[in-house]
Short mmCIF file of C-alpha atoms in Angstrom, two decimals:
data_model
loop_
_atom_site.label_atom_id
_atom_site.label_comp_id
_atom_site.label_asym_id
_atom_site.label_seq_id
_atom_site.Cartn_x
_atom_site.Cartn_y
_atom_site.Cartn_z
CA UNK Q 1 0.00 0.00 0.00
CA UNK Q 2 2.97 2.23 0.62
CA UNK Q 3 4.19 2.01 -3.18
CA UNK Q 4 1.22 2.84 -4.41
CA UNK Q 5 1.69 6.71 -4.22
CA UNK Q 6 5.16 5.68 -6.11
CA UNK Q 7 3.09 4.14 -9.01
CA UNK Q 8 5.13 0.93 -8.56
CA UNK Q 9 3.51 -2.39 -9.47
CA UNK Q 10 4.04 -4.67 -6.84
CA UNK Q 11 1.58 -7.15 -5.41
CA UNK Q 12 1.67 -7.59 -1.18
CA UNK Q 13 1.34 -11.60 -0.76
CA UNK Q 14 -1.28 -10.51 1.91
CA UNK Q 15 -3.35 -7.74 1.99
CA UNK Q 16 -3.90 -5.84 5.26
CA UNK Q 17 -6.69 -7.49 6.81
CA UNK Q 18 -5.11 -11.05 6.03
CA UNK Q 19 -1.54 -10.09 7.10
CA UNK Q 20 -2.57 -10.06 10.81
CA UNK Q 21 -3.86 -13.19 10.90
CA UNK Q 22 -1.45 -15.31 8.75
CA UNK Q 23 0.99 -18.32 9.78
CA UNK Q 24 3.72 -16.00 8.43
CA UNK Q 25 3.06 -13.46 11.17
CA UNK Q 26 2.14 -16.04 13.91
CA UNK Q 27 5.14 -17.55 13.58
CA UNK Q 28 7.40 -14.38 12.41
CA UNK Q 29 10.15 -15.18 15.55
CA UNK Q 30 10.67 -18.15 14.31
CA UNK Q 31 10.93 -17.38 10.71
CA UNK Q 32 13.29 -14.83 11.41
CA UNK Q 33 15.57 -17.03 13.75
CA UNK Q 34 16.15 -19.61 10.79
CA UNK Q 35 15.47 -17.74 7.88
CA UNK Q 36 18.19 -15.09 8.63
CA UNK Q 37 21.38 -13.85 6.99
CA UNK Q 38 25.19 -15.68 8.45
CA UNK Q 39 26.32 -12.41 8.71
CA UNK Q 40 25.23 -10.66 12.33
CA UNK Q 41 22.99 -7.16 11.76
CA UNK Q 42 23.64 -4.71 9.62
CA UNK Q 43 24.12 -1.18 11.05
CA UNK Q 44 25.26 0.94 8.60
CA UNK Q 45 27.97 2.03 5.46
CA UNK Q 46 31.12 3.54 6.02
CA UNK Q 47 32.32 6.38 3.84
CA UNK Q 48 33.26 3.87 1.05
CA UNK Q 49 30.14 2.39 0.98
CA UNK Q 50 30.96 -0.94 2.75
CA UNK Q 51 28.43 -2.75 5.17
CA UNK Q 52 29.20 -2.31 8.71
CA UNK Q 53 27.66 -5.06 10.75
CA UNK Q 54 27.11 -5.48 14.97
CA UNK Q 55 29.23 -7.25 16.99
CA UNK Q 56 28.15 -11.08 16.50
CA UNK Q 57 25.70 -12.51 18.92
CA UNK Q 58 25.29 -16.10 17.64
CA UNK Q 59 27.78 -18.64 18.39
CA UNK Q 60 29.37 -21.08 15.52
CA UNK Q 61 27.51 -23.97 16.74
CA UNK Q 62 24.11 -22.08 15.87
CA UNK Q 63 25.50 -20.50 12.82
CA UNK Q 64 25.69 -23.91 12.02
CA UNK Q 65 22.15 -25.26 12.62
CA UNK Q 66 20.83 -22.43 11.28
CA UNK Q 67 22.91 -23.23 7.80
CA UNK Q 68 21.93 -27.08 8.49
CA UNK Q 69 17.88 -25.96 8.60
CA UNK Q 70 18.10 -23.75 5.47
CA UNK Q 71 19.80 -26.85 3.33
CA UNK Q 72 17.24 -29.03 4.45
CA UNK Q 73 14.42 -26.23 3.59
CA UNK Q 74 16.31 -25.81 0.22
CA UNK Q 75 16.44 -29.76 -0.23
CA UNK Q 76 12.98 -29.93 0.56
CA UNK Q 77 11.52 -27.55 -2.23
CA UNK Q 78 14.01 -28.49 -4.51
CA UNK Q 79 12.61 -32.12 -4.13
CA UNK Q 80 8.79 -30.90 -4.24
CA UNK Q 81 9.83 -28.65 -7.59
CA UNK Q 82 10.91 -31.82 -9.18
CA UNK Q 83 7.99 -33.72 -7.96
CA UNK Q 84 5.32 -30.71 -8.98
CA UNK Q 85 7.63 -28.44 -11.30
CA UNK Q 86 4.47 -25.67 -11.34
CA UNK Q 87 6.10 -23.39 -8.80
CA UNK Q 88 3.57 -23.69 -5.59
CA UNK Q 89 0.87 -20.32 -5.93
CA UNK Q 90 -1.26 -21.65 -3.09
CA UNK Q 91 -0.72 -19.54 -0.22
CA UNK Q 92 -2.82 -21.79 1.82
CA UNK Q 93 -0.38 -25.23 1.19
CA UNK Q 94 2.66 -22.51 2.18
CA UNK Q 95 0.29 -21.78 5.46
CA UNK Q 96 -0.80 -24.98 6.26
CA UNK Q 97 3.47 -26.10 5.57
CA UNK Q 98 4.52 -23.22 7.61
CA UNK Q 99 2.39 -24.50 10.77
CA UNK Q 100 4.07 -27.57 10.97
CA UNK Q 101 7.06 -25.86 12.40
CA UNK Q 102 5.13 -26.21 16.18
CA UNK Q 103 4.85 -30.30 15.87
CA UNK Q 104 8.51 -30.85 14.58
CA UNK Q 105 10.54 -33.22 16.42
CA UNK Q 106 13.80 -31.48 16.05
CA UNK Q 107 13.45 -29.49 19.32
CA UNK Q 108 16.11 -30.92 20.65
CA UNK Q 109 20.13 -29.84 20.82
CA UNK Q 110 21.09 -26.97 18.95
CA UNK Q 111 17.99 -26.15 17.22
CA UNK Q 112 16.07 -25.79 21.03
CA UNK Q 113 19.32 -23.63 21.93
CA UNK Q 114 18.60 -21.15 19.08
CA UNK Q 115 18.44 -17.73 20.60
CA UNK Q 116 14.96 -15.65 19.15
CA UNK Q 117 16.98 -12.14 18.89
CA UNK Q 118 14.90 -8.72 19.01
CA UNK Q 119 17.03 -5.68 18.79
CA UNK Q 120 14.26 -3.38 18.06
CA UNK Q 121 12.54 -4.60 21.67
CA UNK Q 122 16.27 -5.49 23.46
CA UNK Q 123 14.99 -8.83 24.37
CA UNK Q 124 16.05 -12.41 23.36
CA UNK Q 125 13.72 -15.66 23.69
CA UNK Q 126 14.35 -19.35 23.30
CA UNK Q 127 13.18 -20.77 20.20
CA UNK Q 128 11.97 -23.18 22.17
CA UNK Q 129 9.77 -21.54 24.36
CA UNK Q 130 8.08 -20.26 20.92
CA UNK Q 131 7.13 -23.47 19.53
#
């Protein structure tokens, strides 16, 4: 709704009214625990024009099973693309997908120790405690 006044033609996946009430934003933590950049937060450019980045928060052992869930995310759709090679338009399959996430049995070692990291509100959460 925001580009609109720019003329720009871009399509939100959810309008407004469905945004609120989606998988996407009822699980948002832990989409943005896994599905997250190896490289800690950006902050800023220097003079050059080179990314400046926090101090690192996340220990190698997570860096690492967050790297270990996105290959097995990437695995997965690559496998359903082969399967089904119409790329997937039903945002209610992606929903319905997307819930699973809170009866997964990998909730255990490093994935439980994941850290749910909220600079905007200064507060960190277990992953665990989320699902």
């Amino acid at each position: 709704e925001y580009m609109r006044k720019n003329r720009l033609d871009i399509l939100p996946f959810y309008e407004k009214e469905d945004a609120a009430k989606s998988a996407v934003a009822e699980n948002y933590y832990i989409l943005e625990t896994v599905l997250t950049s190896p490289m800690p937060s950006l902050t800023g450019f220097d003079r050059k024009g080179e990314a400046l980045y926090a101090e690192e928060s996340r220990t190698e052992t997570q860096l690492e099973c967050i790297q270990e869930i996105q290959n097995g995310i990437l695995e997965y759709f690559q496998t359903y693309l082969k399967l089904y090679p119409v790329e997937p338009e039903n945002r209610k399959l992606g929903e319905c997908l997307l819930t699973l996430v809170h009866h997964l049995a990998a909730a255990a070692g490093e994935f439980s120790g994941l850290m749910v990291e909220d600079t905007f509100f200064n507060r960190s959460t277990a992953l665990s405690d989320l699902l």
